[in-house]
Amino acid sequence: MNKVILMGRLTRDPEVRYSQGENATAVARYTLAVDRRFNRNGDENTADFIGCVAFGRSAEFAEKYFRKGIKIAITGRIQTGSYTNKDGVKVYTTDVVVEDQEFAESKNSSAAGDGGFSGGSSRPAPAAAGDGFMNIPDGIDEELPFN
């Protein structure tokens, strides 16, 4: 099975080209910066920069809506290839061919640059009490799914 699931931020706007011929197809290339969960040093965050390619409607969607810095989630498959460059050196490639892509945060979160999801609530987030439990602000008891 060849299945990849990634979530990260675009390092630049997608680069979109169209294939030649009667049925021109959009081809979008972009790079995702995907944070590593753990690193050896423990002091610096590290990321992998993974090349992705989308075709057809997915490529057109990326061209229209994706911009540098936004957080997206994709599913796809790994595809390897090779070519000979102008100097006669064989170059090996690895890309993720995108099968599905979606936004991984709200538009407000990406505009604010906080990197997280803001649930759209104008109410302040409950603060943690000293005992590890969250204090629930007064007046929202009716919104709780349990009582």
mmCIF file of N, CA and C in Angstrom, residues 64-124:
data_model
loop_
_atom_site.group_PDB
_atom_site.id
_atom_site.type_symbol
_atom_site.label_atom_id
_atom_site.label_comp_id
_atom_site.label_asym_id
_atom_site.label_seq_id
_atom_site.Cartn_x
_atom_site.Cartn_y
_atom_site.Cartn_z
ATOM 1 N N LYS A 64 -6.060 28.669 -6.898
ATOM 2 C CA LYS A 64 -7.033 29.697 -6.527
ATOM 3 C C LYS A 64 -7.000 30.042 -5.030
ATOM 4 N N TYR A 65 -6.806 29.033 -4.169
ATOM 5 C CA TYR A 65 -7.002 29.256 -2.740
ATOM 6 C C TYR A 65 -5.754 29.127 -1.863
ATOM 7 N N PHE A 66 -4.743 28.412 -2.303
ATOM 8 C CA PHE A 66 -3.578 28.188 -1.451
ATOM 9 C C PHE A 66 -2.571 29.312 -1.593
ATOM 10 N N ARG A 67 -2.029 29.756 -0.456
ATOM 11 C CA ARG A 67 -1.025 30.805 -0.424
ATOM 12 C C ARG A 67 0.065 30.413 0.570
ATOM 13 N N LYS A 68 1.198 31.016 0.409
ATOM 14 C CA LYS A 68 2.326 30.774 1.302
ATOM 15 C C LYS A 68 1.894 30.936 2.760
ATOM 16 N N GLY A 69 2.295 29.993 3.595
ATOM 17 C CA GLY A 69 2.046 30.080 5.023
ATOM 18 C C GLY A 69 0.789 29.407 5.522
ATOM 19 N N ILE A 70 -0.167 29.090 4.634
ATOM 20 C CA ILE A 70 -1.385 28.466 5.141
ATOM 21 C C ILE A 70 -1.119 27.009 5.495
ATOM 22 N N LYS A 71 -1.895 26.518 6.433
ATOM 23 C CA LYS A 71 -1.750 25.136 6.898
ATOM 24 C C LYS A 71 -2.773 24.272 6.167
ATOM 25 N N ILE A 72 -2.285 23.204 5.535
ATOM 26 C CA ILE A 72 -3.175 22.298 4.816
ATOM 27 C C ILE A 72 -2.880 20.859 5.218
ATOM 28 N N ALA A 73 -3.841 19.999 4.961
ATOM 29 C CA ALA A 73 -3.679 18.559 5.145
ATOM 30 C C ALA A 73 -3.904 17.911 3.791
ATOM 31 N N ILE A 74 -3.044 16.957 3.462
ATOM 32 C CA ILE A 74 -3.192 16.257 2.184
ATOM 33 C C ILE A 74 -3.096 14.751 2.397
ATOM 34 N N THR A 75 -3.704 14.036 1.480
ATOM 35 C CA THR A 75 -3.482 12.599 1.368
ATOM 36 C C THR A 75 -3.036 12.348 -0.056
ATOM 37 N N GLY A 76 -2.233 11.333 -0.230
ATOM 38 C CA GLY A 76 -1.738 11.034 -1.562
ATOM 39 C C GLY A 76 -0.867 9.801 -1.555
ATOM 40 N N ARG A 77 0.022 9.730 -2.537
ATOM 41 C CA ARG A 77 0.928 8.592 -2.657
ATOM 42 C C ARG A 77 2.313 9.090 -3.037
ATOM 43 N N ILE A 78 3.313 8.341 -2.659
ATOM 44 C CA ILE A 78 4.703 8.687 -2.997
ATOM 45 C C ILE A 78 4.989 8.199 -4.417
ATOM 46 N N GLN A 79 5.633 9.045 -5.170
ATOM 47 C CA GLN A 79 6.043 8.668 -6.529
ATOM 48 C C GLN A 79 7.500 9.064 -6.714
ATOM 49 N N THR A 80 8.294 8.122 -7.175
ATOM 50 C CA THR A 80 9.707 8.395 -7.434
ATOM 51 C C THR A 80 9.938 8.444 -8.929
ATOM 52 N N GLY A 81 10.979 9.124 -9.311
ATOM 53 C CA GLY A 81 11.327 9.229 -10.728
ATOM 54 C C GLY A 81 12.768 9.666 -10.871
ATOM 55 N N SER A 82 13.195 9.810 -12.117
ATOM 56 C CA SER A 82 14.547 10.293 -12.373
ATOM 57 C C SER A 82 14.587 10.966 -13.733
ATOM 58 N N TYR A 83 15.586 11.818 -13.908
ATOM 59 C CA TYR A 83 15.840 12.462 -15.194
ATOM 60 C C TYR A 83 17.315 12.809 -15.254
ATOM 61 N N THR A 84 17.777 13.092 -16.445
ATOM 62 C CA THR A 84 19.168 13.498 -16.626
ATOM 63 C C THR A 84 19.187 15.004 -16.845
ATOM 64 N N ASN A 85 19.932 15.729 -16.006
ATOM 65 C CA ASN A 85 19.954 17.189 -16.123
ATOM 66 C C ASN A 85 20.861 17.626 -17.279
ATOM 67 N N LYS A 86 20.971 18.932 -17.461
ATOM 68 C CA LYS A 86 21.728 19.470 -18.602
ATOM 69 C C LYS A 86 23.221 19.165 -18.529
ATOM 70 N N ASP A 87 23.702 18.817 -17.315
ATOM 71 C CA ASP A 87 25.117 18.465 -17.169
ATOM 72 C C ASP A 87 25.360 16.968 -17.351
ATOM 73 N N GLY A 88 24.295 16.237 -17.686
ATOM 74 C CA GLY A 88 24.426 14.804 -17.901
ATOM 75 C C GLY A 88 24.399 13.973 -16.629
ATOM 76 N N VAL A 89 23.999 14.589 -15.520
ATOM 77 C CA VAL A 89 23.937 13.891 -14.240
ATOM 78 C C VAL A 89 22.514 13.400 -14.007
ATOM 79 N N LYS A 90 22.375 12.142 -13.597
ATOM 80 C CA LYS A 90 21.062 11.581 -13.313
ATOM 81 C C LYS A 90 20.575 12.095 -11.956
ATOM 82 N N VAL A 91 19.382 12.668 -11.936
ATOM 83 C CA VAL A 91 18.784 13.233 -10.732
ATOM 84 C C VAL A 91 17.570 12.386 -10.364
ATOM 85 N N TYR A 92 17.491 11.984 -9.100
ATOM 86 C CA TYR A 92 16.369 11.189 -8.612
ATOM 87 C C TYR A 92 15.392 12.103 -7.876
ATOM 88 N N THR A 93 14.103 11.863 -8.077
ATOM 89 C CA THR A 93 13.074 12.703 -7.472
ATOM 90 C C THR A 93 12.120 11.861 -6.637
ATOM 91 N N THR A 94 11.561 12.483 -5.619
ATOM 92 C CA THR A 94 10.497 11.884 -4.811
ATOM 93 C C THR A 94 9.467 12.972 -4.554
ATOM 94 N N ASP A 95 8.235 12.707 -4.941
ATOM 95 C CA ASP A 95 7.136 13.657 -4.736
ATOM 96 C C ASP A 95 5.946 12.930 -4.146
ATOM 97 N N VAL A 96 5.072 13.700 -3.523
ATOM 98 C CA VAL A 96 3.786 13.170 -3.098
ATOM 99 C C VAL A 96 2.760 13.615 -4.139
ATOM 100 N N VAL A 97 2.112 12.650 -4.781
ATOM 101 C CA VAL A 97 1.043 12.948 -5.727
ATOM 102 C C VAL A 97 -0.235 13.099 -4.906
ATOM 103 N N VAL A 98 -0.802 14.297 -4.945
ATOM 104 C CA VAL A 98 -1.937 14.646 -4.097
ATOM 105 C C VAL A 98 -3.218 14.005 -4.635
ATOM 106 N N GLU A 99 -3.906 13.303 -3.743
ATOM 107 C CA GLU A 99 -5.219 12.740 -4.072
ATOM 108 C C GLU A 99 -6.334 13.557 -3.447
ATOM 109 N N ASP A 100 -6.061 14.128 -2.267
ATOM 110 C CA ASP A 100 -7.051 14.951 -1.577
ATOM 111 C C ASP A 100 -6.298 16.019 -0.791
ATOM 112 N N GLN A 101 -6.863 17.214 -0.729
ATOM 113 C CA GLN A 101 -6.231 18.324 -0.011
ATOM 114 C C GLN A 101 -7.315 19.173 0.609
ATOM 115 N N GLU A 102 -7.009 19.720 1.777
ATOM 116 C CA GLU A 102 -7.982 20.568 2.456
ATOM 117 C C GLU A 102 -7.283 21.513 3.412
ATOM 118 N N PHE A 103 -7.999 22.555 3.797
ATOM 119 C CA PHE A 103 -7.472 23.512 4.760
ATOM 120 C C PHE A 103 -7.413 22.844 6.130
ATOM 121 N N ALA A 104 -6.386 23.149 6.905
ATOM 122 C CA ALA A 104 -6.228 22.550 8.229
ATOM 123 C C ALA A 104 -6.395 23.563 9.350
ATOM 124 N N GLU A 105 -6.794 24.771 9.024
ATOM 125 C CA GLU A 105 -7.075 25.787 10.028
ATOM 126 C C GLU A 105 -8.044 26.802 9.430
ATOM 127 N N SER A 106 -8.636 27.596 10.306
ATOM 128 C CA SER A 106 -9.573 28.602 9.825
ATOM 129 C C SER A 106 -8.820 29.735 9.151
ATOM 130 N N LYS A 107 -9.522 30.479 8.345
ATOM 131 C CA LYS A 107 -8.912 31.619 7.660
ATOM 132 C C LYS A 107 -8.423 32.660 8.665
ATOM 133 N N ASN A 108 -9.167 32.858 9.747
ATOM 134 C CA ASN A 108 -8.773 33.826 10.773
ATOM 135 C C ASN A 108 -7.470 33.422 11.446
ATOM 136 N N SER A 109 -7.264 32.125 11.663
ATOM 137 C CA SER A 109 -6.036 31.660 12.304
ATOM 138 C C SER A 109 -4.837 31.927 11.425
ATOM 139 N N SER A 110 -4.964 31.633 10.133
ATOM 140 C CA SER A 110 -3.822 31.831 9.246
ATOM 141 C C SER A 110 -3.533 33.307 9.061
ATOM 142 N N ALA A 111 -4.563 34.145 9.059
ATOM 143 C CA ALA A 111 -4.348 35.592 8.914
ATOM 144 C C ALA A 111 -3.683 36.160 10.160
ATOM 145 N N ALA A 112 -4.047 35.613 11.319
ATOM 146 C CA ALA A 112 -3.468 36.100 12.567
ATOM 147 C C ALA A 112 -2.059 35.580 12.763
ATOM 148 N N GLY A 113 -1.737 34.504 12.070
ATOM 149 C CA GLY A 113 -0.397 33.948 12.169
ATOM 150 C C GLY A 113 -0.134 33.206 13.455
ATOM 151 N N ASP A 114 -1.217 32.807 14.159
ATOM 152 C CA ASP A 114 -0.991 32.118 15.421
ATOM 153 C C ASP A 114 -0.768 30.631 15.251
ATOM 154 N N GLY A 115 -0.983 30.105 14.058
ATOM 155 C CA GLY A 115 -0.677 28.711 13.786
ATOM 156 C C GLY A 115 -1.656 27.731 14.374
ATOM 157 N N GLY A 116 -2.681 28.191 15.064
ATOM 158 C CA GLY A 116 -3.622 27.264 15.671
ATOM 159 C C GLY A 116 -5.017 27.475 15.135
ATOM 160 N N PHE A 117 -5.931 26.679 15.614
ATOM 161 C CA PHE A 117 -7.323 26.801 15.183
ATOM 162 C C PHE A 117 -8.047 27.675 16.168
ATOM 163 N N SER A 118 -8.697 28.705 15.638
ATOM 164 C CA SER A 118 -9.560 29.504 16.503
ATOM 165 C C SER A 118 -10.976 29.091 16.184
ATOM 166 N N GLY A 119 -11.651 28.572 17.146
ATOM 167 C CA GLY A 119 -12.958 27.980 16.926
ATOM 168 C C GLY A 119 -14.035 28.970 16.548
ATOM 169 N N GLY A 120 -13.717 30.211 16.323
ATOM 170 C CA GLY A 120 -14.703 31.186 15.894
ATOM 171 C C GLY A 120 -15.462 31.810 17.051
ATOM 172 N N SER A 121 -15.138 31.470 18.275
ATOM 173 C CA SER A 121 -15.828 31.996 19.432
ATOM 174 C C SER A 121 -15.192 33.315 19.853
ATOM 175 N N SER A 122 -16.049 34.280 20.194
ATOM 176 C CA SER A 122 -15.519 35.547 20.670
ATOM 177 C C SER A 122 -15.288 35.504 22.176
ATOM 178 N N ARG A 123 -15.685 34.417 22.818
ATOM 179 C CA ARG A 123 -15.538 34.259 24.248
ATOM 180 C C ARG A 123 -14.101 33.867 24.576
ATOM 181 N N PRO A 124 -13.523 34.379 25.655
ATOM 182 C CA PRO A 124 -12.156 33.988 26.008
ATOM 183 C C PRO A 124 -12.101 32.520 26.405
#
